[in-house]
XYZ file of C-alpha atoms in Angstrom:
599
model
C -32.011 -11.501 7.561
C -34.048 -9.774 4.923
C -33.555 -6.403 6.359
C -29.438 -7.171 6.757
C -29.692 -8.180 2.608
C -31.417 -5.138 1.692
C -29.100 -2.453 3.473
C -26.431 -4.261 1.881
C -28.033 -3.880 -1.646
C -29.054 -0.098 -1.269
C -24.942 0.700 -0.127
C -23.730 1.219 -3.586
C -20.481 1.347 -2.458
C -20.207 -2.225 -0.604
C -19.267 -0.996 2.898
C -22.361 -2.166 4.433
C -21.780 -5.684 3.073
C -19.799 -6.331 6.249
C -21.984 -5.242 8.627
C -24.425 -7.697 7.210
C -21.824 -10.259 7.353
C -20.978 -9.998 10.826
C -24.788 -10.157 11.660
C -25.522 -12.898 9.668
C -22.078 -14.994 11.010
C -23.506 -14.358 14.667
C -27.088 -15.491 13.743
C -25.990 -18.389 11.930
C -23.217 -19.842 14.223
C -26.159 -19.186 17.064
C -28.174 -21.806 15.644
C -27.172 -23.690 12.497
C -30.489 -24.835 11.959
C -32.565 -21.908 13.174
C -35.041 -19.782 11.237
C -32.643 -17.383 9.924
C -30.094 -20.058 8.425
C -33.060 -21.458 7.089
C -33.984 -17.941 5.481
C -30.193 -17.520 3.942
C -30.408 -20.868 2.528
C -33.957 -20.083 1.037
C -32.754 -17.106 -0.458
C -30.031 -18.629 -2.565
C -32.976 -20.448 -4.654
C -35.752 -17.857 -4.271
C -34.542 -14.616 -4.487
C -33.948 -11.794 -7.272
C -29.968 -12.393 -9.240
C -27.933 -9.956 -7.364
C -29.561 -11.020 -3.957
C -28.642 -14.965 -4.718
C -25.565 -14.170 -5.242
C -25.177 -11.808 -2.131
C -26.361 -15.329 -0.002
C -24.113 -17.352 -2.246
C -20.843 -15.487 -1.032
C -21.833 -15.200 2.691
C -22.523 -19.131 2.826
C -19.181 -19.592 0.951
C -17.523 -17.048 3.861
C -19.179 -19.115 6.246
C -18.613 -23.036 4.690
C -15.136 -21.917 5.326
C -14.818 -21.963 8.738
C -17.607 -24.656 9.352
C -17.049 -28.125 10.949
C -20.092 -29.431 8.964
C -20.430 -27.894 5.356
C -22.604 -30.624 3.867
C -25.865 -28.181 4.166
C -23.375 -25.957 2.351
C -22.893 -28.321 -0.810
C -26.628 -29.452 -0.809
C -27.724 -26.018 -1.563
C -24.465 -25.172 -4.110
C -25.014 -28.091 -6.673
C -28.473 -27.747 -8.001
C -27.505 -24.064 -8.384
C -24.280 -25.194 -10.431
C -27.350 -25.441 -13.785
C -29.107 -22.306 -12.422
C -29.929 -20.352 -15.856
C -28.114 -17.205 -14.470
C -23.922 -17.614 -15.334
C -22.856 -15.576 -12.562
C -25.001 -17.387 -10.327
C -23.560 -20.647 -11.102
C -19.770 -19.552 -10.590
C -20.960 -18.364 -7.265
C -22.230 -21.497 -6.353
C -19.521 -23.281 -8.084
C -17.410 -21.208 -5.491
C -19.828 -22.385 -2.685
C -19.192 -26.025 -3.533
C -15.576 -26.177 -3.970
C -15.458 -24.550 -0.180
C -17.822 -26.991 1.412
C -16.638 -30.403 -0.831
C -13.514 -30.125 -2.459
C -13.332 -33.947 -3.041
C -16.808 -33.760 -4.574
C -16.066 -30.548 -6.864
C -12.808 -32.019 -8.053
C -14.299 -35.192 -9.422
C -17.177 -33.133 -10.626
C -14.420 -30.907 -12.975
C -12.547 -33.908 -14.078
C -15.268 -36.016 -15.095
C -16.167 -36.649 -18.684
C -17.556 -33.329 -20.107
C -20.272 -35.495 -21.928
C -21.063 -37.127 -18.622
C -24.903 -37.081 -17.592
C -24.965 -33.916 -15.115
C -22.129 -32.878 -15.702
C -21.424 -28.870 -15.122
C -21.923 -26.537 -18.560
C -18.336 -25.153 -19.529
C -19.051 -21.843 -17.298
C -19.675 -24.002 -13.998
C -16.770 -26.230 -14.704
C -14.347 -23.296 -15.631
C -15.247 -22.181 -12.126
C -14.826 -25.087 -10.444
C -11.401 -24.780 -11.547
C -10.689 -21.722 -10.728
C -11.878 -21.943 -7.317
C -10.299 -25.343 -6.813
C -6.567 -23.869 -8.160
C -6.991 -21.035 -5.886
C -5.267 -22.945 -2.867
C -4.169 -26.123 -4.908
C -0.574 -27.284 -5.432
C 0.832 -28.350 -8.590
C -1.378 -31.644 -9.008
C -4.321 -30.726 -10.211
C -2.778 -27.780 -12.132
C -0.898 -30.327 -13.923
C -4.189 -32.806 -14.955
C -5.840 -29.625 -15.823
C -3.241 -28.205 -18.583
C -4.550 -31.083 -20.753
C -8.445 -30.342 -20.231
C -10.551 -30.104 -23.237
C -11.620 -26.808 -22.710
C -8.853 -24.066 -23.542
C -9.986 -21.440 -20.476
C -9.675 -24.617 -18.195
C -6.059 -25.320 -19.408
C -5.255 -21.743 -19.655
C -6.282 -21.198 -15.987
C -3.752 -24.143 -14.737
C -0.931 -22.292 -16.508
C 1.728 -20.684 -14.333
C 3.114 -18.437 -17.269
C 2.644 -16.967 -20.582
C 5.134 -19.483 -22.464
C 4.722 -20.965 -25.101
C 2.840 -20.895 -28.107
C 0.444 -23.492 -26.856
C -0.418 -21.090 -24.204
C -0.701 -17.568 -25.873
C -3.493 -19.568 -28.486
C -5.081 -20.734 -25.415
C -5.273 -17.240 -24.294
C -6.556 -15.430 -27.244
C -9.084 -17.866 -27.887
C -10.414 -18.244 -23.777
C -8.374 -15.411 -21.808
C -11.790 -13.160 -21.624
C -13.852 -16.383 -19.918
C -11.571 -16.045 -17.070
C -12.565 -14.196 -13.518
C -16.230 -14.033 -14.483
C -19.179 -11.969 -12.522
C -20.319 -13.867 -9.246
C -16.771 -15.610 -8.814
C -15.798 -15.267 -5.047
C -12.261 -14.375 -6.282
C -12.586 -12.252 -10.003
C -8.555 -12.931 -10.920
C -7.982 -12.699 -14.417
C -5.486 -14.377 -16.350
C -2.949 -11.928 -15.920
C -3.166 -11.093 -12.299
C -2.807 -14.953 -11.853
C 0.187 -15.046 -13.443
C 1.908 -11.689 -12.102
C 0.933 -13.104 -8.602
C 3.046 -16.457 -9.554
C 5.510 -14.232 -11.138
C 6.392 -12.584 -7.164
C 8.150 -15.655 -6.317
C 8.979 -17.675 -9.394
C 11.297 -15.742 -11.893
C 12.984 -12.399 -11.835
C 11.686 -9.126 -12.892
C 13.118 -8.928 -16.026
C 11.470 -11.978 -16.929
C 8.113 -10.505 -15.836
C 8.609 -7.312 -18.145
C 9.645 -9.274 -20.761
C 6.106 -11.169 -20.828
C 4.277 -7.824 -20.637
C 5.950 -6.865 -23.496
C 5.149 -10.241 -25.411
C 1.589 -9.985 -24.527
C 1.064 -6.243 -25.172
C 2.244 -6.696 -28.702
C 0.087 -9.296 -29.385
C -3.514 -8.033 -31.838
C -5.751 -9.824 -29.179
C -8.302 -8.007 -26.420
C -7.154 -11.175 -24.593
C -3.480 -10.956 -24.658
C -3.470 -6.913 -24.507
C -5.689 -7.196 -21.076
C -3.088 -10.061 -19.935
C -0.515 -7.854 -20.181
C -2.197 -4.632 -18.390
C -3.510 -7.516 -15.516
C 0.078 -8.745 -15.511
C 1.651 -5.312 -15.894
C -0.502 -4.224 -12.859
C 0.749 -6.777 -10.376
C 4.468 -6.138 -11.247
C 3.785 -2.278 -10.250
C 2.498 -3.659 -7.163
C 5.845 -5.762 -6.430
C 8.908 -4.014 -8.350
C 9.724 -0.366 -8.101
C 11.646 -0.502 -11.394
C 8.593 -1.891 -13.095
C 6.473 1.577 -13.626
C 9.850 2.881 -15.621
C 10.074 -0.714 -17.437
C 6.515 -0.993 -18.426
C 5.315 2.705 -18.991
C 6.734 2.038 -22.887
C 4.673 -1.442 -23.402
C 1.628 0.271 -21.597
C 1.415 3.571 -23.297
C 0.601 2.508 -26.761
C -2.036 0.652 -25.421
C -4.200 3.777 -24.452
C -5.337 4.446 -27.766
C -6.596 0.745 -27.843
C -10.294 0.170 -27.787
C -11.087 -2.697 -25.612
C -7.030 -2.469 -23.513
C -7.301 1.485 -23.337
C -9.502 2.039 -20.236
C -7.732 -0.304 -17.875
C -4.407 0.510 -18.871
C -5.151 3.910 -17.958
C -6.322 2.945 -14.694
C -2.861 0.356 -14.313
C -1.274 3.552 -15.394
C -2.903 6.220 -13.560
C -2.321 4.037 -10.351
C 1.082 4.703 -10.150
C 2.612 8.321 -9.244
C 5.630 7.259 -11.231
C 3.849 5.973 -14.531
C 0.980 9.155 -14.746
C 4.445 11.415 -14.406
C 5.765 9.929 -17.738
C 2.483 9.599 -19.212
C 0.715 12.689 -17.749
C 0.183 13.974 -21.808
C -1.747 11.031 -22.623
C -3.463 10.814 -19.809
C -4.515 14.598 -19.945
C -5.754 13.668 -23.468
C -9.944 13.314 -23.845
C -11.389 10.245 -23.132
C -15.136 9.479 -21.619
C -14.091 5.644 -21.198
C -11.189 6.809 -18.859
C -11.520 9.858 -17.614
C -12.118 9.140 -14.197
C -8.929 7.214 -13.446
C -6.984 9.751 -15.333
C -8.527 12.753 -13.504
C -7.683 11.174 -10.156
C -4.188 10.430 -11.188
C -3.167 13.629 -12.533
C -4.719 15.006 -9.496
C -2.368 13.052 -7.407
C 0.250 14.181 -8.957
C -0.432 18.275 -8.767
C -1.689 18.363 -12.351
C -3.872 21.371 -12.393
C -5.404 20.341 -15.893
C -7.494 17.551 -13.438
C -8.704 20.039 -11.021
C -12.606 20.618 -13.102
C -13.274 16.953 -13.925
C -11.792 16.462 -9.756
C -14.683 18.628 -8.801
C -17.326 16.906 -10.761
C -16.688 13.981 -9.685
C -16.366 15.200 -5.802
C -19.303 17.099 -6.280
C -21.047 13.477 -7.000
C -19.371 11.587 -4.392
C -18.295 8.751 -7.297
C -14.853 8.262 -6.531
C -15.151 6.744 -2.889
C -12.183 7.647 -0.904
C -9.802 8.063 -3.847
C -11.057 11.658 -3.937
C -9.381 12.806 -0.677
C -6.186 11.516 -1.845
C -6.633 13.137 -5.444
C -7.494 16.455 -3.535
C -4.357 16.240 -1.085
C -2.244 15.900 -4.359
C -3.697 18.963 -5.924
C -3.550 21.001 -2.584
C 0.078 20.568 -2.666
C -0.098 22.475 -6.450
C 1.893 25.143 -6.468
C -0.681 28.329 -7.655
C -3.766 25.739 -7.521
C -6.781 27.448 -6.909
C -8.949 25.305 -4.737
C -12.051 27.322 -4.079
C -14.403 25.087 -6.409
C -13.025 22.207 -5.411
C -14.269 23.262 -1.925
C -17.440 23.699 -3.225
C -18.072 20.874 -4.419
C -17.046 19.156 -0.809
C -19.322 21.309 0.226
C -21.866 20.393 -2.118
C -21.593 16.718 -1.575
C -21.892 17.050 2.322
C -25.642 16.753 0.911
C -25.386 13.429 -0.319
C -27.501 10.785 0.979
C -25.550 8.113 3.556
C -22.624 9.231 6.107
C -20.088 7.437 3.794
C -20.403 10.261 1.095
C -20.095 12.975 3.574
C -17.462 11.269 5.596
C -15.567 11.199 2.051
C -16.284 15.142 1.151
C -15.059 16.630 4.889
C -11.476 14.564 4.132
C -11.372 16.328 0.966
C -11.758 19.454 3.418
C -9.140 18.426 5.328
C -6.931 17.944 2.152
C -7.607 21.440 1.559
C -6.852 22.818 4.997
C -6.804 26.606 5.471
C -7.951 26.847 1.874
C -11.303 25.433 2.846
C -12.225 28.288 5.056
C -15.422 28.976 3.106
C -17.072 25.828 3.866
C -17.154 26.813 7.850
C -20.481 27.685 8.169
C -22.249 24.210 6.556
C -19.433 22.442 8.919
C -21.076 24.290 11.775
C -24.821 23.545 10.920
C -23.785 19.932 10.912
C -21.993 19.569 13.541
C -24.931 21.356 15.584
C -26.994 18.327 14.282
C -25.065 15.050 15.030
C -24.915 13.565 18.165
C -21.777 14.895 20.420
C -22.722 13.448 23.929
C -22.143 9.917 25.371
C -21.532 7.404 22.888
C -24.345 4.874 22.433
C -25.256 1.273 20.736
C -26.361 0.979 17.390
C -24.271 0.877 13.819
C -26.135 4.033 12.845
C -24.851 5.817 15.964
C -21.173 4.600 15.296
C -21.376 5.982 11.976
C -22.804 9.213 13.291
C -19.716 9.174 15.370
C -17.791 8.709 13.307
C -18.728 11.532 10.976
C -18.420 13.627 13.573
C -14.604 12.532 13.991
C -14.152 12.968 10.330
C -16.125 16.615 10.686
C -13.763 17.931 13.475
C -10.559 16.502 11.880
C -11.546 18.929 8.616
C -12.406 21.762 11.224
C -8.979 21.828 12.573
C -7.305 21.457 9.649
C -9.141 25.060 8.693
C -7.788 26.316 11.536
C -8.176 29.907 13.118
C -11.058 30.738 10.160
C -13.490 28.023 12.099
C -12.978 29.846 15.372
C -17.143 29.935 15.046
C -16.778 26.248 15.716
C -15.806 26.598 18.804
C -18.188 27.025 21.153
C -19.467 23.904 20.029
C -16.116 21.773 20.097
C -15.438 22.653 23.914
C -18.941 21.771 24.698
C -18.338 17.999 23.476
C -17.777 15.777 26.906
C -15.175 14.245 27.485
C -16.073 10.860 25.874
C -17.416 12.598 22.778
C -16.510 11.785 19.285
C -13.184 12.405 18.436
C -11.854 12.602 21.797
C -10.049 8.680 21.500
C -8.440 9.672 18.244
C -7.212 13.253 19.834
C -8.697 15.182 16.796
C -11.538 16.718 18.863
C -8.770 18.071 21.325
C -6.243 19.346 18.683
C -8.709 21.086 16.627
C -9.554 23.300 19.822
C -5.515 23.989 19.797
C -5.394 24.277 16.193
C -8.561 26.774 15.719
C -7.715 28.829 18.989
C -4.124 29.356 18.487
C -4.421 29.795 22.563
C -1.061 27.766 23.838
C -3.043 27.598 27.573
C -5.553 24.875 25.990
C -2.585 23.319 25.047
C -1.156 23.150 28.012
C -4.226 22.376 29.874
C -4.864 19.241 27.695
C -1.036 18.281 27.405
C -1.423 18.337 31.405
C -4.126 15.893 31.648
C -3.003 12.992 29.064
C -1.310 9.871 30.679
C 0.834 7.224 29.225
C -1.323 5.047 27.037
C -0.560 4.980 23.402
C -3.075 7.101 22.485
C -2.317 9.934 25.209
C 1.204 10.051 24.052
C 0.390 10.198 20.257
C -2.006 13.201 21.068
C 1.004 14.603 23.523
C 3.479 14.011 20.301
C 1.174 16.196 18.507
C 0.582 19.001 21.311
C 4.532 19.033 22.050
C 5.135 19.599 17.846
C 2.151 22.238 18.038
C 4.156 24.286 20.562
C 7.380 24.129 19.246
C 6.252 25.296 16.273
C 3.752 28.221 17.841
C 6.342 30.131 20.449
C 8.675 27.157 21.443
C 9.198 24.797 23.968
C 9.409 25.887 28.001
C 11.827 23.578 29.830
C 9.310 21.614 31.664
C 8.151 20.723 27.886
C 12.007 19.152 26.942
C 12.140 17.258 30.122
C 9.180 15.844 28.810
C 10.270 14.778 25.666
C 13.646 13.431 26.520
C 11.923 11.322 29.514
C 9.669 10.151 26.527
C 12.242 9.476 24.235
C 14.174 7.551 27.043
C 11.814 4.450 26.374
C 12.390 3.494 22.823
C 10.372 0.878 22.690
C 6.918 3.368 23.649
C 8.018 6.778 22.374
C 6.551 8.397 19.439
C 8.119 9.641 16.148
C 6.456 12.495 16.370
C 8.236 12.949 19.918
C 11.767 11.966 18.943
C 11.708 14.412 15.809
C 10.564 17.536 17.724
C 13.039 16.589 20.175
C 16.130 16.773 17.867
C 14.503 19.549 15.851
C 13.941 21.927 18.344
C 16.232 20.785 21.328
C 20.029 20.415 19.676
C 20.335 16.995 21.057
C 21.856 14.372 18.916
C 20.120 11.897 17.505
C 21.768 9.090 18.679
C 21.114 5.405 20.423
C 17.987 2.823 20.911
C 15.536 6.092 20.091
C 17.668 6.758 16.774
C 16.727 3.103 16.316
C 12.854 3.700 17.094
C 12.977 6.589 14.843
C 14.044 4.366 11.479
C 11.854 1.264 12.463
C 8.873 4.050 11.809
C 10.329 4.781 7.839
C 8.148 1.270 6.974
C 5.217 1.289 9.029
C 2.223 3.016 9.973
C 2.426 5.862 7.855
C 5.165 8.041 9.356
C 8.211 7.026 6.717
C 7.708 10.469 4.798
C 7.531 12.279 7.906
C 10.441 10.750 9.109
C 12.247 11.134 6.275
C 11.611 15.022 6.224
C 12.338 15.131 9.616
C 15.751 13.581 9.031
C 16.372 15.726 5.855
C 16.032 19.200 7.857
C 18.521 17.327 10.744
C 21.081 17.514 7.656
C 24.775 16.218 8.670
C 23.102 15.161 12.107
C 21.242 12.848 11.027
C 24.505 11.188 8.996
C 24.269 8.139 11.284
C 20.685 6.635 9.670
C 22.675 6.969 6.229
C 23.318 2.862 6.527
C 19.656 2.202 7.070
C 18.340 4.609 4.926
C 20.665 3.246 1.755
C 19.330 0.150 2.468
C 15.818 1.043 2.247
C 16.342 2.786 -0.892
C 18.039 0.224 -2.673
C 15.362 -2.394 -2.446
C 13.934 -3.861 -5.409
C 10.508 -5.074 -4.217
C 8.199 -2.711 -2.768
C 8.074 -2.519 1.439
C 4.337 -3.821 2.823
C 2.108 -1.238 3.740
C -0.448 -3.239 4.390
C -3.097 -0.506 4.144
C -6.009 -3.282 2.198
C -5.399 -1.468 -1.574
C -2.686 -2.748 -3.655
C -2.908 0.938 -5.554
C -2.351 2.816 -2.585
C 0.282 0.473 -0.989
C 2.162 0.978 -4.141
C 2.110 4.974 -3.976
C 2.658 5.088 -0.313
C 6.262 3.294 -1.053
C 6.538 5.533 -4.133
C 5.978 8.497 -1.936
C 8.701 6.825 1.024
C 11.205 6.229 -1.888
C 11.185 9.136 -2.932
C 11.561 11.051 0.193
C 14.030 8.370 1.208
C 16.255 9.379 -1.788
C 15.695 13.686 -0.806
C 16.465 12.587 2.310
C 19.950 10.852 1.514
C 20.960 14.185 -0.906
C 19.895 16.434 2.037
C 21.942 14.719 4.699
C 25.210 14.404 2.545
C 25.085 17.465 0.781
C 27.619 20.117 1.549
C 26.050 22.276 4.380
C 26.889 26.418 4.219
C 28.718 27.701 6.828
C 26.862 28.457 9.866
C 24.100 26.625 9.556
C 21.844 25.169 12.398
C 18.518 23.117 11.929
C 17.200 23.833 15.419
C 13.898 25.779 15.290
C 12.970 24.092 12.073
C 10.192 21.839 11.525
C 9.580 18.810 9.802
């Protein structure tokens, strides 16, 4: 238990936090009673602040899906007058999950009632209570005594009553140690999805941003953020209500971060945000970076160099890769510094800033060869730490072959990995061989030998592109992609776009279908889309679908766990949805054929 705690504690990042979870969930549902869910509950009590609270929101994770959770509440409500605030939220958190009845008569009780919870405990009760309640206690609640109580059980910033309640309370809101930090404003942009229309939403930014108060102003960025999340019109709307707030002492930071989030937004504010600033230059540096804006590229490398971005970094790098002129030699430096870094996390984060950089990142061969001749490449094992091993090797071959030729000292190494080495399920081990080789008989050799799970035919989607683009497809290789393509339900984009691309057949029927099902999911909608575009007129009958999917007013799901990057994932699809629409209707020159070309 103790050992699970303190890897969790030294991960600075929070990724190990789940491992620990998993292995407490399994020790604890083992034996409910046993030493170590005697240890956990110990440790809420008797441990340092950050630990206690740690405890506090795996025993919340775990009350929830308990038959029993009165162990649960015994150990939450002594804790509810523990002299640490961010302790008590967590365990006011704890005891809403394992007695809701009890925690709701504890919050509505007489404030001046003997043990009754201090206004921090209480405020969290509430919150954590409101979190899945309907509209009854919501309702008792909007006449509570205390203002951040009443403010919390508001669905909207109306009223006058409301906007005093927020500048005098809004900050208490979404303290440290709550299992769910939602500030005011993100509670009411969440209602805002499915209550009123956009317009109305904007409108209430705009209220609230005008408004002299830290409260209201960080309302209105918390609020601002979640309709940038939902509404693609809402970066345009809200850019003019958010902009003046950068200059704003206490608003400033995290409207720069709101912002920077959005490739639409940094475009019109990219001056501002290029504009000094030590309390935001970190989310500014990543989103001009995303956006190609060379002026990011020094600060990009400092903070790659110290690995303090996470895995915002790679995507910041990818953006300035695709900078017309960029030079990216020190930013592949300082990937290459950062492969140093303590913990596989860091490094797995600097080799996909490698792979952002592709051919560009040639210099950092050798270091990529030293540590590749140190991790494990042989029959996979047991053990997290192995897994992680493994997976930086994965992540270390991807970058490799995304070098290309210049890493040909890789590979002697790469064809000695077996065949259930790392990267062989994902393919990259295999295609970085092709990619670094050039050779079109490994190719063929490995296209040979893959089957018909999903995996084989994604890696033979990417070995049948590969060729077409390095010589051209034999015959034997189009039978095999129209026999691919004949199953619509199993065949890959990849497949159906090198088919029409490099074939002349018309893209047409049930795999036309397939193709357009891919523009919203997993990934592939840009790379459909640019497939489409170089199809031109050909491609006229996806125009229907393709109008549609432009013209929507609410973002489409991603579902890739970050609201931030959902949001410029369908910023990037809309926009090579529209490209793709002038491209297929635009007059076409005389003569003109799209076979050959890629996508």
């Amino acid at each position: 238990m103790d050992a699970w705690l303190d890897e969790a504690g030294q991960d600075r990042t929070g990724d190990a936090y789940g491992a620990a979870r998993s292995a407490v969930f399994a020790a604890v549902r083992r034996d409910g009673d046993g030493p170590e869910a005697r240890r956990l509950a110990s440790l809420a009590s008797g441990a340092r602040g950050d630990v206690r609270l740690w405890v506090l929101r795996l025993l919340a994770d775990l009350a929830s899906g308990a038959e029993d959770r009165t162990a649960a509440a015994r150990t939450a409500l002594p804790l509810l007058d523990d002299p640490d605030p961010p302790v008590r939220r967590a365990a006011a958190w704890l005891f809403a999950e394992a007695d809701r009845a009890g925690a709701e008569q504890l919050l509505t009780a007489p404030v001046d009632h003997p043990g009754a919870p201090d206004p921090v405990a209480r405020l969290a009760l509430a919150e954590a209570l409101l979190v899945r309640d309907g509209d009854g206690l919501a309702e008792r609640l909007r006449t509570d005594a205390d203002p951040a109580v009443r403010l919390r059980a508001t669905p909207a910033p109306e009223g006058e009553a409301v906007l005093e309640d927020l500048d005098a309370a809004g900050t208490r809101i979404g303290g440290p140690g709550s299992r769910v930090t939602w500030r005011i404003g993100t509670v009411w942009g969440m209602k805002a999805r499915s209550s009123v229309d956009e317009s109305t939403c904007y409108t209430w930014v705009a209220r609230l941003a005008a408004r002299p108060t830290e409260a209201a102003r960080g309302a209105a960025v918390d609020l601002a953020a979640e309709a940038m999340h939902h509404w693609r019109a809402a970066p345009a709307a809200l850019v003019p209500h958010l902009r003046p707030l950068l200059a704003d002492p206490s608003a400033g930071p995290a409207a720069a971060r709101v912002l920077g989030a959005s490739l639409e937004a940094t475009r019109l504010c990219r001056e501002e945000l290029a504009e000094p600033g030590a309390d935001r230059a970190e989310a500014a540096t990543l989103a001009l970076a995303r956006i190609g804006d060379v002026r990011a590229l020094p600060e990009l490398c400092r903070i790659v160099r110290a690995g303090s971005s996470g895995w915002q970094s790679a995507e910041a790098a990818r953006g300035m890769a695709g900078a017309p002129g960029a030079d990216l030699a020190p930013l592949v430096a300082a990937a290459v510094a950062a492969l140093d870094l303590p913990g596989p996390e860091e490094a797995g984060r600097a080799l996909a800033v490698l792979s952002a950089c592709g051919a560009a990142a040639a210099p950092a061969v050798p270091e990529l060869v030293r540590i590749l001749t140190e991790l494990p490449t042989g029959q996979p094992t047991g053990g997290p730490r192995n897994q992680r091993e493994r997976r930086l090797a994965g992540n270390l071959i991807a970058a490799l072959g995304a070098i290309g030729p210049a890493a040909a000292p890789a590979l002697p190494l790469l064809d000695a990995i077996p065949e259930n080495g790392p990267g062989t399920r994902a393919g990259h081990t295999a295609m970085a061989r092709i990619q670094i080789s050039g050779d079109r008989r490994r190719a063929e050799e490995t296209l040979a030998g893959l089957g018909d799970r999903p995996r084989d035919i994604a890696l033979a989607a990417r070995i049948l592109e590969w060729l077409a683009d390095h010589g051209g497809l034999d015959p034997h290789h189009v039978a095999r992609l129209r026999e691919n393509a004949a199953d619509a339900e199993r065949t890959h984009p990849r497949l159906l776009a090198t088919l029409w691309l490099h074939t002349g057949d018309a893209p047409t029927g049930p795999p036309l279908d397939a193709l357009l099902d891919h523009v919203a999911r997993e990934g592939f909608g840009p790379y459909v889309c640019r497939a489409l575009a170089t199809l031109g007129p050909a491609a006229a009958p996806t125009l229907p679908a393709l109008r549609a999917a432009a013209d929507q007013s609410v973002r489409i799901p991603m579902y890739l766990g970050d609201h931030d990057e959902e949001m410029r994932e369908d910023e990037r699809l809309a926009e090579a949805i529209h490209n793709t629409l002038h491209r297929i209707t635009e007059p076409q020159p005389k003569g003109r054929r799209t076979e050959g070309q890629t996508a």
